PDB file of C-alpha atoms in Angstrom:
ATOM      1  CA  MET A 352      72.825  -2.037 136.541  1.00 59.00           C
ATOM      2  CA  GLU A 353      74.383   1.059 137.633  1.00 70.00           C
ATOM      3  CA  ASN A 354      77.064   2.623 134.442  1.00 77.00           C
ATOM      4  CA  THR A 355      80.859   2.024 135.978  1.00 86.00           C
ATOM      5  CA  GLU A 356      82.294   2.581 132.620  1.00 91.00           C
ATOM      6  CA  LEU A 357      83.181   6.318 131.627  1.00 95.00           C
ATOM      7  CA  HIS A 358      80.066   7.224 130.230  1.00 95.00           C
ATOM      8  CA  VAL A 359      79.045  10.673 129.071  1.00 96.00           C
ATOM      9  CA  VAL A 360      76.358  12.923 130.318  1.00 96.00           C
ATOM     10  CA  ILE A 361      74.594  15.788 127.845  1.00 97.00           C
ATOM     11  CA  THR A 362      73.192  18.809 129.377  1.00 96.00           C
ATOM     12  CA  ALA A 363      70.740  22.019 127.481  1.00 97.00           C
ATOM     13  CA  ARG A 364      70.751  24.693 128.615  1.00 97.00           C
ATOM     14  CA  PHE A 365      68.341  27.011 127.023  1.00 97.00           C
ATOM     15  CA  PHE A 366      68.978  31.006 127.937  1.00 96.00           C
ATOM     16  CA  THR A 367      67.717  34.617 126.770  1.00 93.00           C
ATOM     17  CA  ASP A 368      68.637  36.829 129.742  1.00 89.00           C
ATOM     18  CA  VAL A 369      67.748  34.796 131.940  1.00 89.00           C
ATOM     19  CA  LYS A 370      68.001  30.683 132.160  1.00 91.00           C
ATOM     20  CA  CYS A 371      64.607  29.714 130.623  1.00 92.00           C
ATOM     21  CA  PHE A 372      64.779  25.935 130.288  1.00 97.00           C
ATOM     22  CA  GLY A 373      66.689  22.623 130.685  1.00 96.00           C
ATOM     23  CA  PRO A 374      65.846  19.203 132.162  1.00 95.00           C
ATOM     24  CA  GLY A 375      63.863  19.958 135.058  1.00 94.00           C
ATOM     25  CA  ILE A 376      61.134  22.507 133.237  1.00 97.00           C
ATOM     26  CA  ALA A 377      60.402  19.778 130.728  1.00 97.00           C
ATOM     27  CA  MET A 378      60.132  17.152 132.389  1.00 97.00           C
ATOM     28  CA  LEU A 379      57.637  19.224 133.914  1.00 96.00           C
ATOM     29  CA  LEU A 380      56.100  19.756 131.458  1.00 97.00           C
ATOM     30  CA  THR A 381      56.259  16.267 129.795  1.00 97.00           C
ATOM     31  CA  ARG A 382      53.931  15.132 133.378  1.00 96.00           C
ATOM     32  CA  VAL A 383      51.774  17.848 132.964  1.00 95.00           C
ATOM     33  CA  ARG A 384      51.147  16.662 129.495  1.00 94.00           C
ATOM     34  CA  THR A 385      50.363  13.357 130.793  1.00 94.00           C
ATOM     35  CA  LEU A 386      48.420  14.229 134.222  1.00 94.00           C
ATOM     36  CA  HIS A 387      46.529  17.382 133.219  1.00 93.00           C
ATOM     37  CA  SER A 388      47.512  20.044 136.631  1.00 92.00           C
ATOM     38  CA  LEU A 389      50.919  21.622 137.604  1.00 93.00           C
ATOM     39  CA  ARG A 390      50.698  20.135 140.711  1.00 92.00           C
ATOM     40  CA  ALA A 391      50.302  16.210 140.301  1.00 93.00           C
ATOM     41  CA  ALA A 392      53.342  16.726 137.762  1.00 94.00           C
ATOM     42  CA  ALA A 393      55.455  18.296 140.843  1.00 94.00           C
ATOM     43  CA  MET A 394      54.342  16.037 143.479  1.00 94.00           C
ATOM     44  CA  ASP A 395      55.010  12.534 140.644  1.00 95.00           C
ATOM     45  CA  MET A 396      58.419  14.625 141.001  1.00 95.00           C
ATOM     46  CA  GLY A 397      59.087  14.933 144.496  1.00 96.00           C
ATOM     47  CA  MET A 398      58.893  18.660 143.659  1.00 95.00           C
ATOM     48  CA  ALA A 399      56.881  21.352 146.573  1.00 95.00           C
ATOM     49  CA  TYR A 400      54.244  23.039 143.931  1.00 93.00           C
ATOM     50  CA  SER A 401      55.548  26.255 144.961  1.00 94.00           C
ATOM     51  CA  LYS A 402      58.669  25.316 143.679  1.00 95.00           C
ATOM     52  CA  ALA A 403      57.461  23.732 140.060  1.00 95.00           C
ATOM     53  CA  TRP A 404      55.117  27.232 139.851  1.00 94.00           C
ATOM     54  CA  THR A 405      58.756  29.438 140.259  1.00 95.00           C
ATOM     55  CA  ILE A 406      60.508  27.429 137.202  1.00 95.00           C
ATOM     56  CA  LEU A 407      56.878  27.731 135.209  1.00 96.00           C
ATOM     57  CA  LYS A 408      56.448  31.095 135.900  1.00 95.00           C
ATOM     58  CA  GLU A 409      60.829  32.339 134.842  1.00 95.00           C
ATOM     59  CA  ALA A 410      60.597  29.926 131.911  1.00 96.00           C
ATOM     60  CA  GLU A 411      57.604  32.068 130.989  1.00 96.00           C
ATOM     61  CA  ARG A 412      59.093  34.663 131.814  1.00 95.00           C
ATOM     62  CA  GLY A 413      61.970  33.859 129.656  1.00 95.00           C
ATOM     63  CA  LEU A 414      61.214  32.819 126.688  1.00 95.00           C
ATOM     64  CA  GLY A 415      58.416  35.880 125.890  1.00 94.00           C
ATOM     65  CA  PHE A 416      55.251  33.378 125.982  1.00 95.00           C
ATOM     66  CA  LYS A 417      53.326  31.175 128.299  1.00 96.00           C
ATOM     67  CA  LEU A 418      53.918  27.815 128.714  1.00 97.00           C
ATOM     68  CA  LEU A 419      50.285  26.625 130.333  1.00 95.00           C
ATOM     69  CA  HIS A 420      46.866  27.408 130.491  1.00 91.00           C
ATOM     70  CA  SER A 421      44.839  27.026 133.412  1.00 83.00           C
ATOM     71  CA  THR A 422      41.348  25.419 133.525  1.00 75.00           C
ATOM     72  CA  ALA A 423      40.030  26.499 136.565  1.00 67.00           C
ATOM     73  CA  GLY A 424      36.676  25.491 138.609  1.00 57.00           C
ATOM     74  CA  GLY A 425      34.574  22.312 137.516  1.00 52.00           C
ATOM     75  CA  ARG A 426      34.150  19.160 139.679  1.00 54.00           C
ATOM     76  CA  GLY A 427      37.670  17.843 139.148  1.00 50.00           C
ATOM     77  CA  GLY A 428      39.168  20.924 140.996  1.00 53.00           C
ATOM     78  CA  GLY A 429      41.675  22.792 137.936  1.00 65.00           C
ATOM     79  CA  GLY A 430      43.813  21.492 136.197  1.00 87.00           C
ATOM     80  CA  ALA A 431      46.669  22.546 132.923  1.00 91.00           C
ATOM     81  CA  THR A 432      46.727  21.736 130.143  1.00 93.00           C
ATOM     82  CA  LEU A 433      50.195  22.843 127.531  1.00 96.00           C
ATOM     83  CA  THR A 434      49.465  25.803 124.743  1.00 96.00           C
ATOM     84  CA  GLU A 435      50.329  26.082 121.633  1.00 96.00           C
ATOM     85  CA  GLU A 436      53.702  27.354 121.877  1.00 96.00           C
ATOM     86  CA  GLY A 437      54.237  25.155 125.068  1.00 97.00           C
ATOM     87  CA  GLU A 438      53.894  21.776 122.663  1.00 97.00           C
ATOM     88  CA  ARG A 439      56.409  23.356 119.913  1.00 97.00           C
ATOM     89  CA  PHE A 440      58.724  24.109 122.050  1.00 97.00           C
ATOM     90  CA  LEU A 441      58.712  20.564 123.954  1.00 97.00           C
ATOM     91  CA  ALA A 442      58.960  19.387 121.019  1.00 97.00           C
ATOM     92  CA  ALA A 443      61.583  21.157 119.683  1.00 97.00           C
ATOM     93  CA  TYR A 444      63.820  20.262 122.729  1.00 98.00           C
ATOM     94  CA  GLU A 445      63.216  16.894 122.742  1.00 97.00           C
ATOM     95  CA  ALA A 446      64.154  16.132 119.290  1.00 97.00           C
ATOM     96  CA  TYR A 447      67.307  18.946 119.760  1.00 98.00           C
ATOM     97  CA  THR A 448      68.314  16.546 123.079  1.00 97.00           C
ATOM     98  CA  ARG A 449      67.312  13.176 121.286  1.00 98.00           C
ATOM     99  CA  ASP A 450      69.762  14.116 118.910  1.00 98.00           C
ATOM    100  CA  LEU A 451      72.763  16.209 120.743  1.00 98.00           C
ATOM    101  CA  LYS A 452      72.996  13.000 122.144  1.00 97.00           C
ATOM    102  CA  ALA A 453      73.543  10.468 119.630  1.00 97.00           C
ATOM    103  CA  CYS A 454      75.645  13.717 117.839  1.00 97.00           C
ATOM    104  CA  GLY A 455      77.373  13.423 121.711  1.00 97.00           C
ATOM    105  CA  GLN A 456      77.738   9.615 121.903  1.00 96.00           C
ATOM    106  CA  ASP A 457      79.093   9.570 118.465  1.00 97.00           C
ATOM    107  CA  LEU A 458      81.890  11.998 119.359  1.00 97.00           C
ATOM    108  CA  PHE A 459      82.322  10.082 122.523  1.00 97.00           C
ATOM    109  CA  GLN A 460      83.063   6.700 120.504  1.00 95.00           C
ATOM    110  CA  GLN A 461      85.819   8.802 118.303  1.00 96.00           C
ATOM    111  CA  TYR A 462      87.572  10.843 120.939  1.00 96.00           C
ATOM    112  CA  PHE A 463      87.729   8.279 124.258  1.00 96.00           C
ATOM    113  CA  SER A 464      87.454   4.642 123.109  1.00 92.00           C
ATOM    114  CA  GLU A 465      91.328   4.370 124.487  1.00 90.00           C
ATOM    115  CA  PHE A 466      89.827   5.577 128.202  1.00 90.00           C
ATOM    116  CA  ILE A 467      86.879   2.915 128.091  1.00 83.00           C
ATOM    117  CA  GLN A 468      87.839  -0.410 129.726  1.00 65.00           C
ATOM    118  CA  PRO A 469      87.961  -3.154 126.896  1.00 57.00           C
TER     119      PRO A 469
ATOM    120  CA  MET B 482      77.751  42.581 125.576  1.00 59.00           C
ATOM    121  CA  GLU B 483      75.349  40.128 127.092  1.00 69.00           C
ATOM    122  CA  ASN B 484      73.238  37.948 124.758  1.00 77.00           C
ATOM    123  CA  THR B 485      70.109  38.549 125.341  1.00 86.00           C
ATOM    124  CA  GLU B 486      68.705  36.097 122.559  1.00 91.00           C
ATOM    125  CA  LEU B 487      67.278  32.770 122.825  1.00 95.00           C
ATOM    126  CA  HIS B 488      70.342  30.588 122.760  1.00 95.00           C
ATOM    127  CA  VAL B 489      71.497  27.362 124.162  1.00 96.00           C
ATOM    128  CA  VAL B 490      74.689  26.012 126.560  1.00 96.00           C
ATOM    129  CA  ILE B 491      75.513  22.513 126.493  1.00 97.00           C
ATOM    130  CA  THR B 492      77.934  20.830 129.104  1.00 96.00           C
ATOM    131  CA  ALA B 493      79.165  17.274 128.905  1.00 97.00           C
ATOM    132  CA  ARG B 494      80.156  15.216 132.021  1.00 97.00           C
ATOM    133  CA  PHE B 495      81.702  11.917 132.730  1.00 97.00           C
ATOM    134  CA  PHE B 496      81.192   9.750 134.844  1.00 96.00           C
ATOM    135  CA  THR B 497      82.563   6.708 135.891  1.00 93.00           C
ATOM    136  CA  ASP B 498      81.069   5.140 139.336  1.00 89.00           C
ATOM    137  CA  VAL B 499      81.348   8.642 140.461  1.00 90.00           C
ATOM    138  CA  LYS B 500      81.314  12.619 138.532  1.00 91.00           C
ATOM    139  CA  CYS B 501      84.753  12.741 137.567  1.00 92.00           C
ATOM    140  CA  PHE B 502      85.219  14.972 134.818  1.00 97.00           C
ATOM    141  CA  GLY B 503      83.955  18.210 133.362  1.00 96.00           C
ATOM    142  CA  PRO B 504      84.059  21.889 132.729  1.00 95.00           C
ATOM    143  CA  GLY B 505      85.282  22.468 136.244  1.00 94.00           C
ATOM    144  CA  ILE B 506      88.813  19.881 136.527  1.00 97.00           C
ATOM    145  CA  ALA B 507      89.271  20.823 132.450  1.00 97.00           C
ATOM    146  CA  MET B 508      89.657  24.464 133.334  1.00 97.00           C
ATOM    147  CA  LEU B 509      91.573  23.768 136.835  1.00 96.00           C
ATOM    148  CA  LEU B 510      94.321  21.693 134.492  1.00 97.00           C
ATOM    149  CA  THR B 511      94.454  23.844 131.553  1.00 97.00           C
ATOM    150  CA  ARG B 512      95.242  26.899 134.338  1.00 96.00           C
ATOM    151  CA  VAL B 513      97.637  24.020 135.737  1.00 95.00           C
ATOM    152  CA  ARG B 514      99.193  23.939 132.252  1.00 94.00           C
ATOM    153  CA  THR B 515     100.215  27.238 132.163  1.00 94.00           C
ATOM    154  CA  LEU B 516     101.059  28.052 135.443  1.00 94.00           C
ATOM    155  CA  HIS B 517     102.743  24.892 136.746  1.00 93.00           C
ATOM    156  CA  SER B 518     100.879  24.785 139.875  1.00 92.00           C
ATOM    157  CA  LEU B 519      97.561  24.006 141.431  1.00 92.00           C
ATOM    158  CA  ARG B 520      97.692  26.419 144.127  1.00 92.00           C
ATOM    159  CA  ALA B 521      98.359  28.965 141.352  1.00 93.00           C
ATOM    160  CA  ALA B 522      95.766  27.751 139.210  1.00 94.00           C
ATOM    161  CA  ALA B 523      93.023  27.319 141.978  1.00 94.00           C
ATOM    162  CA  MET B 524      93.989  30.979 143.274  1.00 94.00           C
ATOM    163  CA  ASP B 525      93.309  32.132 139.266  1.00 95.00           C
ATOM    164  CA  MET B 526      89.962  30.725 139.302  1.00 95.00           C
ATOM    165  CA  GLY B 527      88.628  32.236 142.678  1.00 96.00           C
ATOM    166  CA  MET B 528      88.980  28.372 144.324  1.00 95.00           C
ATOM    167  CA  ALA B 529      90.018  27.631 147.314  1.00 95.00           C
ATOM    168  CA  TYR B 530      93.104  25.246 147.344  1.00 93.00           C
ATOM    169  CA  SER B 531      91.106  22.600 149.036  1.00 94.00           C
ATOM    170  CA  LYS B 532      88.528  22.763 146.688  1.00 95.00           C
ATOM    171  CA  ALA B 533      90.573  22.189 143.834  1.00 95.00           C
ATOM    172  CA  TRP B 534      92.604  19.494 145.795  1.00 94.00           C
ATOM    173  CA  THR B 535      88.999  17.545 146.745  1.00 95.00           C
ATOM    174  CA  ILE B 536      88.205  18.070 142.397  1.00 95.00           C
ATOM    175  CA  LEU B 537      91.481  16.442 141.238  1.00 96.00           C
ATOM    176  CA  LYS B 538      91.474  13.408 143.362  1.00 95.00           C
ATOM    177  CA  GLU B 539      88.301  12.664 142.936  1.00 95.00           C
ATOM    178  CA  ALA B 540      88.585  12.990 139.613  1.00 96.00           C
ATOM    179  CA  GLU B 541      92.214  10.887 139.970  1.00 96.00           C
ATOM    180  CA  ARG B 542      89.041   8.064 141.943  1.00 95.00           C
ATOM    181  CA  GLY B 543      87.108   8.322 138.857  1.00 95.00           C
ATOM    182  CA  LEU B 544      88.941   8.303 136.288  1.00 95.00           C
ATOM    183  CA  GLY B 545      91.812   5.682 137.748  1.00 94.00           C
ATOM    184  CA  PHE B 546      94.699   7.300 136.929  1.00 95.00           C
ATOM    185  CA  LYS B 547      96.335  10.202 138.028  1.00 96.00           C
ATOM    186  CA  LEU B 548      96.226  13.906 136.046  1.00 97.00           C
ATOM    187  CA  LEU B 549      99.150  15.456 138.139  1.00 95.00           C
ATOM    188  CA  HIS B 550     101.983  15.128 139.203  1.00 91.00           C
ATOM    189  CA  SER B 551     103.636  17.282 142.262  1.00 83.00           C
ATOM    190  CA  THR B 552     106.477  18.356 141.628  1.00 75.00           C
ATOM    191  CA  ALA B 553     108.343  19.186 145.144  1.00 67.00           C
ATOM    192  CA  GLY B 554     110.383  21.564 146.924  1.00 57.00           C
ATOM    193  CA  GLY B 555     113.526  23.151 144.535  1.00 52.00           C
ATOM    194  CA  ARG B 556     114.178  26.289 144.377  1.00 54.00           C
ATOM    195  CA  GLY B 557     110.893  28.223 143.667  1.00 50.00           C
ATOM    196  CA  GLY B 558     109.085  25.857 145.826  1.00 53.00           C
ATOM    197  CA  GLY B 559     106.323  22.913 144.851  1.00 64.00           C
ATOM    198  CA  GLY B 560     104.513  22.118 141.640  1.00 87.00           C
ATOM    199  CA  ALA B 561     102.720  20.200 139.452  1.00 91.00           C
ATOM    200  CA  THR B 562     102.711  19.353 136.330  1.00 93.00           C
ATOM    201  CA  LEU B 563      99.611  17.274 133.741  1.00 96.00           C
ATOM    202  CA  THR B 564     100.640  13.303 133.865  1.00 96.00           C
ATOM    203  CA  GLU B 565     100.688  11.829 129.978  1.00 96.00           C
ATOM    204  CA  GLU B 566      97.251  10.176 130.831  1.00 96.00           C
ATOM    205  CA  GLY B 567      96.139  14.012 131.608  1.00 97.00           C
ATOM    206  CA  GLU B 568      97.486  15.525 128.919  1.00 97.00           C
ATOM    207  CA  ARG B 569      95.715  13.086 126.503  1.00 97.00           C
ATOM    208  CA  PHE B 570      92.737  13.310 128.359  1.00 97.00           C
ATOM    209  CA  LEU B 571      92.418  16.507 128.740  1.00 97.00           C
ATOM    210  CA  ALA B 572      93.029  17.113 124.969  1.00 97.00           C
ATOM    211  CA  ALA B 573      90.274  14.954 123.902  1.00 97.00           C
ATOM    212  CA  TYR B 574      88.229  16.634 126.388  1.00 98.00           C
ATOM    213  CA  GLU B 575      88.792  19.332 124.500  1.00 97.00           C
ATOM    214  CA  ALA B 576      88.248  18.240 120.836  1.00 97.00           C
ATOM    215  CA  TYR B 577      84.884  16.398 122.311  1.00 98.00           C
ATOM    216  CA  THR B 578      83.394  19.675 123.575  1.00 97.00           C
ATOM    217  CA  ARG B 579      84.212  21.994 120.939  1.00 98.00           C
ATOM    218  CA  ASP B 580      82.967  19.061 118.447  1.00 98.00           C
ATOM    219  CA  LEU B 581      79.542  19.022 120.030  1.00 98.00           C
ATOM    220  CA  LYS B 582      78.978  23.095 120.679  1.00 97.00           C
ATOM    221  CA  ALA B 583      79.335  22.655 116.904  1.00 97.00           C
ATOM    222  CA  CYS B 584      76.948  20.014 116.453  1.00 97.00           C
ATOM    223  CA  GLY B 585      74.978  21.656 118.861  1.00 97.00           C
ATOM    224  CA  GLN B 586      74.980  24.826 117.533  1.00 96.00           C
ATOM    225  CA  ASP B 587      73.382  23.159 114.092  1.00 97.00           C
ATOM    226  CA  LEU B 588      70.816  21.039 115.680  1.00 97.00           C
ATOM    227  CA  PHE B 589      69.890  24.605 117.411  1.00 97.00           C
ATOM    228  CA  GLN B 590      69.207  26.101 114.163  1.00 95.00           C
ATOM    229  CA  GLN B 591      67.426  23.286 112.401  1.00 96.00           C
ATOM    230  CA  TYR B 592      64.642  23.051 116.211  1.00 96.00           C
ATOM    231  CA  PHE B 593      64.496  26.013 117.275  1.00 96.00           C
ATOM    232  CA  SER B 594      64.499  29.179 113.901  1.00 92.00           C
ATOM    233  CA  GLU B 595      60.898  29.616 115.100  1.00 90.00           C
ATOM    234  CA  PHE B 596      61.772  30.626 118.992  1.00 90.00           C
ATOM    235  CA  ILE B 597      64.264  32.953 117.585  1.00 83.00           C
ATOM    236  CA  GLN B 598      63.538  36.799 117.671  1.00 65.00           C
ATOM    237  CA  PRO B 599      64.017  37.794 113.531  1.00 57.00           C
TER     238      PRO B 599
END
């Protein structure tokens, strides 16, 4: 059921000289972790492969390290897995956003209780 | 100087059945508070008056109360001031985002220290 009561949605975006990480690339990497393919991950999100590729390359450039290993060829065609640094950054992002949302919910109760319908 | 080190930008957006409050309307109201005019506030942000009007009306509809009083006519032409509820909501938003950002910075140090250049 749709939540029509006043509620807050918190977004954390990471920048260096450019935007390099946020909810989009995080979701993409999460699906690569399961599907072992950037193409399959993009398709699963209804995103064009070219867009997924661009988001990935911009994130890697901004962060200064590779997020995915490409595994080319073989019987099943090429695939992708997260690099060790990619795994660590995604895990940090997941823990960070989980705790940030918890903090944001506590503060929401503190500051907005008068605006929430009883 | 531009910050090229890894850093986080946190955004809080408020919804009921629709998006009703976020950084844009908050900035607009902050300027109305100083300039006593929606038109002057929009101009100060480089925003079309029609867009400012739409953002305001959508926020008021989503929240279910008026944010601005219009003060029509008189020598200096019409102006605008925040309603009492508008003042309270804006103050809650300002306190909320201040505390959320502080929380977000603490968590950033906790989870991303290994990714920040020494």
